[in-house]
Coordinates of C-alpha atoms in Angstrom, one line a residue:
X1 CA -5.7 -26.6 3.5
X2 CA -2.0 -27.4 3.7
X3 CA -0.8 -30.1 1.4
X4 CA 2.4 -32.2 1.7
X5 CA 4.4 -31.2 -1.4
X6 CA 8.2 -31.0 -1.2
X7 CA 9.5 -28.0 -3.2
X8 CA 13.2 -27.3 -3.4
X9 CA 14.7 -25.1 -6.2
X10 CA 17.4 -22.5 -6.7
X11 CA 16.2 -18.9 -7.2
X12 CA 17.6 -16.9 -10.1
X13 CA 18.7 -13.3 -10.0
X14 CA 18.0 -11.1 -8.1
X15 CA 18.0 -13.7 -5.4
X16 CA 21.6 -14.8 -6.4
X17 CA 21.0 -18.5 -6.2
X18 CA 19.4 -18.7 -2.8
X19 CA 17.3 -21.8 -2.2
X20 CA 13.5 -21.9 -1.6
X21 CA 12.4 -25.0 0.2
X22 CA 9.2 -26.2 1.8
X23 CA 7.5 -29.5 2.6
X24 CA 4.0 -28.0 2.6
X25 CA 2.0 -25.7 0.3
X26 CA -1.5 -24.4 0.5
X27 CA -4.3 -25.5 -1.7
X28 CA -4.5 -21.8 -2.5
X29 CA -1.2 -19.9 -2.3
X30 CA -1.0 -16.2 -2.3
X31 CA 2.3 -14.7 -3.6
X32 CA 2.3 -11.1 -2.1
X33 CA 4.8 -8.3 -1.6
X34 CA 5.7 -4.8 -2.8
X35 CA 5.9 -4.1 -6.5
X36 CA 9.3 -5.1 -7.9
X37 CA 9.9 -7.8 -5.2
X38 CA 10.3 -10.6 -7.7
X39 CA 7.0 -12.4 -7.5
X40 CA 6.6 -13.0 -11.2
X41 CA 10.2 -14.2 -11.5
X42 CA 9.5 -16.6 -8.7
X43 CA 6.3 -17.9 -10.4
X44 CA 8.2 -18.6 -13.6
X45 CA 10.9 -20.4 -11.7
X46 CA 8.3 -22.4 -9.8
X47 CA 6.7 -23.3 -13.2
X48 CA 10.1 -24.6 -14.5
X49 CA 10.5 -26.7 -11.3
X50 CA 7.1 -28.2 -11.6
X51 CA 7.6 -29.1 -15.2
X52 CA 10.9 -30.7 -14.3
X53 CA 9.0 -32.8 -11.7
X54 CA 6.5 -33.8 -14.4
X55 CA 3.7 -32.1 -12.5
X56 CA 0.8 -31.1 -14.8
X57 CA 1.0 -27.3 -14.4
X58 CA -0.6 -24.5 -16.3
X59 CA 0.8 -20.9 -16.1
X60 CA -1.2 -17.8 -17.1
X61 CA 1.0 -14.7 -17.3
X62 CA 0.1 -11.1 -17.3
X63 CA 0.2 -11.1 -21.2
X64 CA -2.4 -13.9 -21.4
X65 CA -4.7 -11.8 -23.5
X66 CA -2.1 -10.6 -26.0
X67 CA -3.2 -12.7 -29.0
X68 CA -6.9 -12.1 -28.1
X69 CA -6.7 -8.3 -28.4
X70 CA -7.7 -6.6 -31.6
X71 CA -5.7 -3.7 -32.9
X72 CA -7.1 -2.7 -36.3
X73 CA -4.4 -0.2 -37.0
X74 CA -1.6 -2.7 -36.5
X75 CA -3.4 -5.4 -38.3
X76 CA -3.9 -3.1 -41.3
X77 CA -0.1 -2.9 -41.8
X78 CA 1.3 -6.0 -40.1
X79 CA -1.6 -8.4 -40.2
X80 CA -3.0 -10.5 -37.4
X81 CA -2.2 -14.2 -36.9
X82 CA -5.7 -15.1 -35.8
X83 CA -7.7 -12.4 -37.6
X84 CA -9.5 -15.0 -39.8
X85 CA -9.9 -17.5 -37.0
X86 CA -8.0 -20.6 -35.8
X87 CA -6.8 -23.3 -38.1
X88 CA -7.1 -26.9 -37.0
X89 CA -3.4 -27.4 -37.7
X90 CA -2.5 -24.8 -35.0
X91 CA -4.4 -26.5 -32.2
X92 CA -1.7 -28.8 -30.8
X93 CA 0.8 -25.9 -30.9
X94 CA -1.6 -23.7 -29.0
X95 CA -2.1 -26.3 -26.3
X96 CA 1.6 -26.7 -25.7
X97 CA 4.3 -24.2 -26.7
X98 CA 2.0 -21.1 -26.5
X99 CA 0.6 -22.2 -23.2
X100 CA 4.0 -22.5 -21.6
X101 CA 4.7 -18.8 -22.3
X102 CA 1.7 -17.8 -20.2
X103 CA -0.6 -17.0 -23.1
X104 CA -4.3 -17.8 -22.8
X105 CA -5.0 -18.2 -26.5
X106 CA -5.4 -22.0 -26.2
X107 CA -8.6 -21.3 -24.3
X108 CA -10.5 -21.2 -27.6
X109 CA -9.2 -24.7 -28.5
X110 CA -10.1 -26.1 -25.1
X111 CA -13.6 -24.8 -25.4
X112 CA -13.9 -26.4 -28.8
X113 CA -12.6 -29.8 -27.7
X114 CA -14.1 -30.0 -24.3
X115 CA -17.9 -29.6 -24.1
X116 CA -17.9 -29.9 -20.3
X117 CA -15.7 -26.8 -20.1
X118 CA -17.8 -25.0 -22.7
X119 CA -21.0 -25.6 -20.8
X120 CA -19.5 -24.3 -17.5
X121 CA -18.1 -21.2 -19.2
X122 CA -21.2 -20.4 -21.2
X123 CA -23.4 -20.8 -18.2
X124 CA -21.2 -18.6 -16.1
X125 CA -20.8 -15.8 -18.6
X126 CA -24.6 -16.0 -19.4
X127 CA -25.4 -15.7 -15.7
X128 CA -23.0 -12.8 -15.0
X129 CA -23.1 -10.8 -18.2
X130 CA -26.1 -12.0 -20.3
X131 CA -23.7 -13.3 -22.9
X132 CA -24.2 -16.2 -25.3
X133 CA -21.1 -17.8 -26.7
X134 CA -20.7 -20.1 -29.6
X135 CA -18.0 -21.5 -31.8
X136 CA -18.3 -21.6 -35.6
X137 CA -16.3 -23.2 -38.3
X138 CA -15.8 -21.1 -41.4
X139 CA -13.6 -22.2 -44.3
X140 CA -11.7 -24.6 -42.1
X141 CA -11.1 -22.0 -39.3
X142 CA -12.6 -21.9 -35.9
X143 CA -14.2 -18.5 -35.0
X144 CA -15.3 -17.8 -31.4
X145 CA -18.3 -15.5 -31.2
X146 CA -20.5 -13.9 -28.6
X147 CA -23.9 -12.2 -28.6
X148 CA -25.8 -10.2 -26.0
X149 CA -28.9 -12.0 -25.0
X150 CA -31.9 -10.5 -26.7
X151 CA -29.8 -9.2 -29.6
X152 CA -29.3 -10.7 -33.1
X153 CA -25.9 -9.3 -33.9
X154 CA -22.9 -11.4 -33.0
X155 CA -19.3 -10.4 -32.7
X156 CA -15.8 -11.9 -32.3
X157 CA -15.5 -13.1 -28.7
X158 CA -11.7 -13.1 -28.8
X159 CA -11.2 -9.8 -30.6
X160 CA -14.1 -7.6 -29.8
X161 CA -15.2 -8.5 -26.3
X162 CA -14.2 -6.4 -23.3
X163 CA -11.0 -7.3 -21.4
X164 CA -12.7 -8.1 -18.1
X165 CA -14.9 -10.8 -19.7
X166 CA -12.0 -12.2 -21.6
X167 CA -10.0 -12.4 -18.4
X168 CA -12.7 -14.5 -16.8
X169 CA -13.1 -16.6 -19.9
X170 CA -9.4 -17.5 -19.9
X171 CA -8.9 -17.9 -16.1
X172 CA -12.1 -19.9 -15.5
X173 CA -11.5 -22.2 -18.4
X174 CA -8.1 -23.2 -17.0
X175 CA -9.4 -23.3 -13.5
X176 CA -12.2 -25.7 -14.4
X177 CA -9.8 -27.8 -16.6
X178 CA -9.2 -31.0 -14.6
X179 CA -6.4 -32.1 -16.8
X180 CA -4.0 -29.9 -15.0
X181 CA -3.3 -30.4 -11.3
X182 CA -1.5 -27.1 -10.7
X183 CA -2.5 -23.6 -11.8
X184 CA -0.2 -20.5 -11.5
X185 CA -1.8 -17.1 -12.4
X186 CA 0.2 -13.9 -12.5
X187 CA -2.0 -11.0 -11.3
X188 CA -5.5 -12.5 -11.7
X189 CA -7.0 -9.1 -10.8
X190 CA -6.0 -7.6 -14.2
X191 CA -9.0 -5.9 -15.9
X192 CA -11.4 -7.2 -13.3
X193 CA -13.8 -5.1 -11.3
X194 CA -13.4 -5.9 -7.5
X195 CA -16.8 -7.6 -7.6
X196 CA -15.6 -10.1 -10.2
X197 CA -12.3 -10.5 -8.4
X198 CA -14.3 -11.8 -5.5
X199 CA -16.4 -14.0 -7.8
X200 CA -13.2 -15.5 -9.2
X201 CA -12.0 -16.3 -5.8
X202 CA -15.3 -17.9 -5.0
X203 CA -14.8 -20.2 -7.9
X204 CA -11.1 -20.9 -6.9
X205 CA -12.4 -22.1 -3.5
X206 CA -14.6 -24.6 -5.2
X207 CA -11.7 -26.1 -7.2
X208 CA -8.8 -25.8 -4.8
X209 CA -7.7 -28.9 -3.0
X210 CA -5.4 -31.9 -3.0
X211 CA -5.5 -33.5 -6.5
X212 CA -3.9 -36.7 -5.1
X213 CA -7.1 -37.3 -3.1
X214 CA -9.6 -35.8 -5.5
X215 CA -8.7 -35.7 -9.2
X216 CA -11.2 -32.8 -9.8
X217 CA -9.2 -30.5 -7.4
X218 CA -6.0 -28.5 -8.1
X219 CA -3.4 -26.5 -6.3
X220 CA -3.5 -22.8 -7.2
X221 CA -0.8 -20.2 -6.9
X222 CA -1.9 -16.5 -7.3
X223 CA 0.6 -13.7 -7.8
X224 CA -1.4 -10.7 -6.7
X225 CA -1.3 -7.0 -5.8
X226 CA -5.1 -6.9 -5.0
X227 CA -6.5 -7.1 -1.5
X228 CA -9.7 -8.6 -3.0
X229 CA -7.8 -11.6 -4.2
X230 CA -6.5 -12.1 -0.7
X231 CA -9.7 -13.9 0.3
X232 CA -8.9 -15.0 3.8
X233 CA -11.7 -17.1 5.4
X234 CA -9.6 -18.9 8.0
X235 CA -6.2 -19.2 9.5
X236 CA -5.5 -21.9 7.0
X237 CA -5.9 -19.3 4.2
X238 CA -3.4 -17.1 5.9
X239 CA -0.9 -20.0 6.1
X240 CA -1.0 -20.1 2.3
X241 CA 0.7 -16.7 2.0
X242 CA 4.2 -16.6 0.5
X243 CA 5.6 -13.1 1.2
X244 CA 8.3 -11.3 -0.8
X245 CA 10.4 -8.3 0.0
X246 CA 12.5 -5.7 -1.7
X247 CA 15.7 -7.1 -0.1
X248 CA 15.2 -10.3 -2.1
X249 CA 15.5 -12.5 0.9
X250 CA 14.1 -16.0 0.4
X251 CA 10.3 -15.7 0.2
X252 CA 8.7 -16.4 3.6
X253 CA 5.8 -18.7 4.2
X254 CA 3.4 -17.9 7.0
X255 CA 2.8 -21.5 7.9
X256 CA 6.5 -22.0 8.6
X257 CA 7.0 -18.8 10.5
X258 CA 3.9 -19.0 12.8
X259 CA 3.0 -22.7 12.9
X260 CA 1.0 -22.6 16.1
X261 CA 0.6 -19.0 17.1
X262 CA -1.5 -17.3 14.5
X263 CA -4.0 -14.6 15.6
X264 CA -7.4 -15.8 16.7
X265 CA -10.3 -16.1 14.3
X266 CA -12.0 -12.8 15.4
X267 CA -8.9 -11.0 14.2
X268 CA -9.0 -12.9 10.9
X269 CA -12.5 -11.7 10.4
X270 CA -11.5 -8.1 10.5
X271 CA -8.8 -8.4 7.8
X272 CA -10.7 -6.3 5.3
X273 CA -9.5 -4.9 2.0
X274 CA -8.0 -1.9 3.6
X275 CA -6.1 -3.9 6.2
X276 CA -4.7 -6.3 3.7
X277 CA -2.6 -3.5 2.2
X278 CA 0.1 -4.5 4.7
X279 CA 0.9 -7.6 2.7
X280 CA 2.0 -5.4 -0.2
X281 CA 4.4 -3.2 1.7
X282 CA 7.8 -3.9 3.3
X283 CA 7.2 -1.1 5.8
X284 CA 3.5 -0.5 6.7
X285 CA 2.5 1.9 9.4
X286 CA -0.1 0.7 11.9
X287 CA -2.2 3.1 14.1
X288 CA -5.0 2.3 16.5
X289 CA -8.0 3.9 14.8
X290 CA -9.2 5.8 11.8
X291 CA -8.8 9.2 13.5
X292 CA -5.1 8.4 14.1
X293 CA -4.7 7.4 10.5
X294 CA -6.3 10.7 9.3
X295 CA -4.1 12.9 11.5
X296 CA -0.9 11.0 10.5
X297 CA -1.8 11.3 6.8
X298 CA -2.5 15.1 7.3
X299 CA 0.9 15.6 9.0
X300 CA 2.7 13.8 6.2
X301 CA 1.0 16.0 3.6
X302 CA 1.8 19.1 5.7
X303 CA 5.5 18.0 5.7
X304 CA 5.3 17.6 1.9
X305 CA 6.1 13.9 2.0
X306 CA 4.3 10.8 0.7
X307 CA 3.7 7.6 2.5
X308 CA 2.7 5.8 -0.7
X309 CA 5.8 7.2 -2.5
X310 CA 7.9 5.3 0.1
X311 CA 6.1 2.1 -0.7
X312 CA 4.3 2.2 2.6
X313 CA 0.7 2.6 3.8
X314 CA -1.2 3.7 6.9
X315 CA -3.5 1.1 8.3
X316 CA -6.0 1.7 11.2
X317 CA -6.0 -1.6 13.0
X318 CA -9.0 -0.9 15.3
X319 CA -7.4 -0.7 18.7
X320 CA -4.1 -1.5 20.5
X321 CA -5.0 -5.2 20.8
X322 CA -5.4 -5.6 17.0
X323 CA -2.2 -3.6 16.4
X324 CA -0.4 -6.1 18.5
X325 CA -1.6 -9.0 16.3
X326 CA -0.2 -7.2 13.3
X327 CA 3.1 -6.7 15.2
X328 CA 3.3 -10.5 15.6
X329 CA 2.6 -11.0 11.9
X330 CA 5.1 -8.4 10.8
X331 CA 7.8 -10.0 13.0
X332 CA 7.2 -13.3 11.3
X333 CA 7.2 -11.9 7.8
X334 CA 10.2 -9.8 8.3
X335 CA 8.5 -6.5 7.6
X336 CA 10.0 -3.3 9.0
X337 CA 6.6 -2.1 10.2
X338 CA 6.0 1.0 12.3
X339 CA 3.4 1.1 15.1
X340 CA 1.9 4.1 16.8
X341 CA 0.4 3.5 20.3
X342 CA -1.3 5.6 22.9
X343 CA 0.3 5.5 26.3
X344 CA -2.5 3.4 27.8
X345 CA -1.4 0.5 25.5
X346 CA 1.6 0.1 27.8
X347 CA -0.7 -0.7 30.7
X348 CA -3.3 -2.8 28.8
X349 CA -1.0 -5.9 28.5
X350 CA -1.5 -6.4 24.8
X351 CA 1.7 -4.6 23.9
X352 CA 3.8 -6.2 26.6
X353 CA 2.6 -9.7 25.8
X354 CA 3.5 -9.4 22.1
X355 CA 7.0 -8.0 22.6
X356 CA 8.2 -9.5 25.9
X357 CA 10.0 -12.3 24.0
X358 CA 11.4 -10.0 21.4
X359 CA 15.2 -10.7 21.6
X360 CA 16.2 -7.3 20.1
X361 CA 14.2 -5.5 22.8
X362 CA 15.7 -7.7 25.5
X363 CA 19.2 -6.8 24.3
X364 CA 18.4 -3.1 24.1
X365 CA 16.9 -3.2 27.7
X366 CA 20.1 -4.9 29.0
X367 CA 22.3 -2.5 27.1
X368 CA 20.5 0.5 28.7
X369 CA 21.0 -1.0 32.1
X370 CA 17.3 -1.9 32.7
X371 CA 17.6 -5.6 32.9
X372 CA 16.5 -8.0 30.1
X373 CA 12.8 -8.3 30.9
X374 CA 10.7 -5.5 29.7
X375 CA 7.6 -7.0 31.3
X376 CA 9.3 -6.9 34.7
X377 CA 10.6 -3.3 34.2
X378 CA 7.0 -2.2 33.2
X379 CA 5.7 -4.0 36.3
X380 CA 7.9 -1.9 38.5
X381 CA 6.5 1.2 36.8
X382 CA 3.0 -0.1 37.5
X383 CA 3.9 -0.5 41.2
X384 CA 5.4 3.0 41.4
X385 CA 2.3 4.6 39.7
X386 CA 0.0 2.7 42.1
X387 CA 1.8 4.1 45.1
X388 CA 1.5 7.6 43.5
X389 CA -2.2 7.2 42.9
X390 CA -2.7 6.4 46.6
X391 CA -0.8 9.5 47.7
X392 CA -2.7 11.8 45.3
X393 CA -6.0 10.5 46.6
X394 CA -4.9 10.9 50.2
X395 CA -3.5 14.5 50.0
X396 CA -4.6 18.0 49.0
X397 CA -3.3 18.8 45.5
X398 CA -2.9 22.0 43.5
X399 CA -6.0 23.2 41.6
X400 CA -4.7 22.1 38.2
X401 CA -4.7 18.5 39.5
X402 CA -8.3 18.6 40.9
X403 CA -9.7 17.2 37.6
X404 CA -7.2 14.3 38.0
X405 CA -8.4 13.6 41.5
X406 CA -12.0 13.7 40.4
X407 CA -11.3 11.3 37.6
X408 CA -9.5 8.9 39.9
X409 CA -12.4 9.1 42.5
X410 CA -14.9 8.1 39.7
X411 CA -13.5 4.6 39.9
X412 CA -14.6 4.2 43.5
X413 CA -13.5 5.6 46.9
X414 CA -11.1 2.8 47.7
X415 CA -8.3 2.1 45.2
X416 CA -7.8 -1.6 46.3
X417 CA -11.3 -2.3 45.0
X418 CA -10.7 -1.0 41.5
X419 CA -10.7 -3.5 38.7
X420 CA -7.7 -3.9 36.4
X421 CA -9.2 -1.8 33.7
X422 CA -9.8 1.2 36.0
X423 CA -6.3 0.8 37.5
X424 CA -4.9 0.9 34.0
X425 CA -6.8 4.1 33.2
X426 CA -5.6 5.6 36.5
X427 CA -2.0 4.9 35.8
X428 CA -2.3 6.4 32.3
X429 CA -4.0 9.5 33.8
X430 CA -1.1 10.0 36.3
X431 CA 1.5 9.9 33.5
X432 CA -0.6 12.3 31.4
X433 CA -0.8 14.7 34.3
X434 CA 3.0 14.6 34.7
X435 CA 3.3 15.5 31.0
X436 CA 0.8 18.4 31.2
X437 CA 1.3 19.7 34.8
X438 CA 4.7 18.7 35.8
X439 CA 5.4 21.4 38.4
X440 CA 2.0 20.7 40.1
X441 CA 2.8 17.0 40.2
X442 CA 6.2 17.9 41.8
X443 CA 4.4 19.9 44.4
X444 CA 2.0 17.0 45.1
X445 CA 4.7 14.4 45.2
X446 CA 8.4 15.3 44.9
X447 CA 11.0 16.1 42.2
X448 CA 12.6 12.7 42.8
X449 CA 9.3 10.7 42.3
X450 CA 8.3 12.6 39.2
X451 CA 11.7 12.3 37.7
X452 CA 11.7 8.6 38.5
X453 CA 8.4 8.0 36.6
X454 CA 9.5 10.2 33.7
X455 CA 12.8 8.3 33.5
X456 CA 11.1 4.9 33.5
X457 CA 8.6 6.0 30.8
X458 CA 11.3 7.6 28.7
X459 CA 13.4 4.4 28.9
X460 CA 10.5 2.3 27.7
X461 CA 9.7 4.7 24.9
X462 CA 13.3 4.9 23.8
X463 CA 13.7 1.1 23.7
X464 CA 10.4 0.6 21.8
X465 CA 11.2 3.4 19.3
X466 CA 14.4 1.5 18.3
X467 CA 12.0 -1.3 17.3
X468 CA 9.8 1.1 15.3
X469 CA 7.1 1.0 18.1
X470 CA 6.2 4.7 18.8
X471 CA 4.6 5.1 22.2
X472 CA 3.1 8.5 22.9
X473 CA 4.4 9.3 26.5
X474 CA 1.9 12.1 27.1
X475 CA -1.2 10.0 26.9
X476 CA -3.7 9.6 24.1
X477 CA -3.2 11.1 20.7
X478 CA -5.8 13.8 21.5
X479 CA -3.4 15.0 24.2
X480 CA -1.2 16.3 21.4
X481 CA -3.9 18.2 19.4
X482 CA -4.0 21.9 20.5
X483 CA -7.6 22.1 19.3
X484 CA -8.8 19.5 21.8
X485 CA -10.7 21.1 24.7
X486 CA -12.5 18.1 26.2
X487 CA -11.8 16.1 29.3
X488 CA -8.0 15.5 29.6
X489 CA -8.4 12.0 31.1
X490 CA -11.6 10.6 29.6
X491 CA -11.8 12.1 26.0
X492 CA -15.3 12.1 24.6
X493 CA -15.9 10.9 21.0
X494 CA -17.5 14.1 19.9
X495 CA -14.7 16.3 21.4
X496 CA -12.1 14.1 19.7
X497 CA -13.8 14.4 16.4
X498 CA -14.1 18.2 16.6
X499 CA -10.4 18.5 17.5
X500 CA -9.4 16.2 14.7
X501 CA -11.4 18.2 12.1
X502 CA -9.9 21.4 13.4
X503 CA -6.3 20.1 13.2
X504 CA -6.8 18.7 9.7
X505 CA -8.0 22.1 8.7
X506 CA -5.0 23.7 10.3
X507 CA -2.6 21.3 8.6
X508 CA -4.0 22.1 5.2
X509 CA -2.5 25.6 5.5
X510 CA 1.2 26.3 4.7
X511 CA 3.4 25.7 7.7
X512 CA 7.0 25.1 8.5
X513 CA 8.7 22.1 10.0
X514 CA 9.6 24.1 13.1
X515 CA 5.9 25.1 13.6
X516 CA 4.7 21.6 13.2
X517 CA 7.3 20.3 15.7
X518 CA 6.3 23.0 18.3
X519 CA 2.5 22.3 17.7
X520 CA 2.5 18.5 18.0
X521 CA 5.7 17.7 20.0
X522 CA 6.2 13.9 20.5
X523 CA 3.5 13.0 18.0
X524 CA 5.3 15.0 15.3
X525 CA 8.6 13.3 16.2
X526 CA 7.0 9.9 15.8
X527 CA 5.4 10.8 12.4
X528 CA 8.8 12.1 11.2
X529 CA 10.5 8.8 11.9
X530 CA 7.9 6.8 9.9
X531 CA 8.5 5.8 6.3
X532 CA 7.9 8.6 3.8
X533 CA 9.4 10.1 0.7
X534 CA 9.5 13.7 -0.5
X535 CA 7.1 14.6 -3.4
X536 CA 8.4 14.0 -6.9
X537 CA 11.0 16.7 -7.7
X538 CA 9.5 18.2 -10.9
X539 CA 11.6 21.3 -10.7
X540 CA 14.9 20.0 -12.2
X541 CA 13.1 18.5 -15.2
X542 CA 11.0 21.6 -15.6
X543 CA 14.2 23.8 -15.6
X544 CA 15.8 21.6 -18.3
X545 CA 12.9 22.2 -20.7
X546 CA 12.7 25.8 -19.7
X547 CA 16.4 26.3 -20.5
X548 CA 15.8 25.0 -24.0
X549 CA 12.8 27.4 -24.4
X550 CA 14.8 30.4 -23.2
X551 CA 17.7 29.5 -25.6
X552 CA 15.2 29.3 -28.5
X553 CA 13.8 32.7 -27.6
X554 CA 17.2 34.3 -27.5
X555 CA 18.1 32.8 -31.0
X556 CA 14.9 34.1 -32.5
X557 CA 15.5 37.6 -31.1
X558 CA 19.0 37.7 -32.5
X559 CA 18.1 36.3 -35.9
X560 CA 15.1 38.6 -36.3
X561 CA 16.0 42.1 -35.1
X562 CA 12.7 43.7 -36.2
X563 CA 10.3 41.2 -34.6
X564 CA 8.1 42.0 -31.6
X565 CA 6.0 39.7 -29.3
X566 CA 3.5 38.3 -31.8
X567 CA 5.9 36.9 -34.5
X568 CA 8.3 35.8 -31.8
X569 CA 5.6 33.7 -30.1
X570 CA 4.4 32.3 -33.4
X571 CA 7.9 31.1 -34.2
X572 CA 8.3 29.6 -30.8
X573 CA 5.0 27.8 -31.2
X574 CA 6.2 26.5 -34.6
X575 CA 9.7 25.4 -33.5
X576 CA 8.6 24.0 -30.1
X577 CA 4.9 23.0 -30.5
X578 CA 5.1 20.6 -27.6
X579 CA 6.0 23.5 -25.3
X580 CA 2.8 25.6 -26.0
X581 CA 0.9 23.9 -23.2
X582 CA 3.6 24.8 -20.7
X583 CA 5.4 28.0 -21.6
X584 CA 4.2 31.4 -23.1
X585 CA 6.0 34.7 -23.6
X586 CA 3.8 37.0 -21.6
X587 CA 5.6 40.3 -22.2
X588 CA 8.5 41.3 -24.5
X589 CA 10.5 44.6 -24.7
X590 CA 13.2 45.2 -27.2
X591 CA 16.0 47.7 -26.7
X592 CA 19.1 48.8 -28.7
X593 CA 20.9 46.0 -30.6
X594 CA 20.2 42.5 -29.3
X595 CA 19.1 43.7 -25.9
X596 CA 15.7 42.7 -24.7
X597 CA 13.6 41.7 -21.6
X598 CA 10.9 39.1 -21.6
X599 CA 8.6 37.5 -19.1
X600 CA 7.8 33.8 -19.7
X601 CA 4.8 32.4 -18.0
X602 CA 4.7 28.8 -16.8
X603 CA 1.3 27.2 -16.7
X604 CA -0.3 25.6 -13.6
X605 CA 0.8 22.0 -13.2
X606 CA 1.1 19.4 -10.4
X607 CA -0.4 21.6 -7.8
X608 CA 1.8 24.6 -8.6
X609 CA 0.1 27.9 -9.6
X610 CA 1.1 29.9 -12.6
X611 CA 4.7 31.2 -12.3
X612 CA 7.0 33.4 -14.4
X613 CA 10.6 33.7 -15.4
X614 CA 12.3 37.0 -16.3
X615 CA 14.9 36.6 -19.0
X616 CA 17.1 38.8 -21.2
X617 CA 19.9 38.4 -23.7
X618 CA 22.3 38.0 -20.8
X619 CA 20.4 35.0 -19.3
X620 CA 22.7 32.0 -19.4
X621 CA 20.1 29.3 -20.1
X622 CA 22.6 26.5 -20.3
X623 CA 23.7 27.2 -16.7
X624 CA 20.0 27.5 -15.6
X625 CA 20.8 31.1 -14.6
X626 CA 17.3 32.2 -14.0
X627 CA 14.7 32.4 -11.1
X628 CA 11.2 31.0 -11.2
X629 CA 8.9 33.5 -9.4
X630 CA 5.3 33.5 -8.4
X631 CA 2.9 35.4 -10.7
X632 CA 1.5 38.7 -9.4
X633 CA -1.5 38.0 -7.2
X634 CA -0.2 34.6 -6.0
X635 CA 1.4 34.0 -2.6
X636 CA 3.3 30.9 -3.5
X637 CA 6.8 31.0 -4.6
X638 CA 9.0 28.6 -6.3
X639 CA 9.9 25.5 -4.2

């Protein structure tokens, strides 16, 4: 439900005073985006604005359980404000000043003063967790307690209960509290099992609504990193998304960007927890199916790079039509997403219909001398391929192209009678044949015709690539897997799966960039252009600590001319105890004077096997003048 509420306020740093303005908000608003994109800062600014408008608003921050967490060791030395309970004189303070800071400690006071809230909370926790809760007064102090049903021993609810139950206790109390018309919760998923995140959203749906029409309803803002909190049931729910990015542009609202052109409901129903990752990334990667996702992930790992490290994710959308829906959403939300399509997507119509109005593509087409209308340009390619199909069916072809002819004939003896789907498949097959058997296609047609088709496909691929849309010009993804041995034009599911398994096995073995490029061709080029980041560079940090260790070893040898390996290692363990889990002097040989040679072993860590460093009195540890080598028996060297 979208509600008329005019919001207009200036955003603090890091937005540098930009203005957020809207005349509508959702009954449930989801604040989403990458980590570090300013969602919490926005929520606090929104709170200040609402307070300035005298709107009854409650804010629950990420530290909402701080005063409800017991730390016996700290309390022993520094005491605890609420260790003995809650004094009546604190109540008003807890309901005002503490609440504005995002703390949930006033929950206990609300439960004492409001029996209606206490009944709802006690019934909920009893139903979910077999808990009985009760509030006791002892020496003028309120003490919240809980007890497992069927047990006689009670315990402090606020101090000794698990974090997840306390999270629900706090959030549900303030959700059910009808004295506040607005509720802002920063990361409601904290400490909650996914099952209870879903339960919480179930309760939010019961309460969310327009308080000006129904005083029992409230407008809810949820700052979240969890796909389970993004509980989209309809297009209206999607309209309630407020999206943030790492560039700190003004947060975007879906309802303003896509007012009448949202994906249809069947697409909404397929937005599962995995797919919703894209809301938390500035640069998600979309592929058509789960196999495509697996091979892209395997290639990234073989390259030694991380998609997650780049703040991205790989999402299998479930077909080119669904990928196109995501393309539309990403355009609206300003996400620099990447899309990987099989060639047949070009002839299906989904891709063309989604991008034909893209102004940047129109400009790129015009700049390349292909006109401004990609759809028209693709239509001319369709016409050319249809002419080629008729010629191939009418003439004798080289033996390598006989499977192509057989495949085309399977659609019927007369091409004009083919339906649109078979014609699309036929066009894809012809381009695939050109990619695989170019010289044979030249023999069947002509160099001019083959080059014309190649040029048109290349032009389309180049223009789309500049928009981060990677179209595989050689056909389906399986076409690029050397292990695939099935039908070239109608890949069978079992053959695709076998090829995928074989390639993932091959990618698990050490290989070079050049070998990967040669093996996977256009597919590898597309993967290389997608968001990724190299693995964490541990080596510089390791070398820093290793330098200190070598220097300490050299000093011990100089200061103790009679010592051999055992006392030297003992002294190192004493002087650098934190290093004992990482470094060990494996061998030591002393010569005349201060001369020595030693072999330092580096333990296995972060995927690296054991390695060694050879040092002597001449090793300049401060200048990192040493080499990290593989241990004998290993085949992996230093990176």
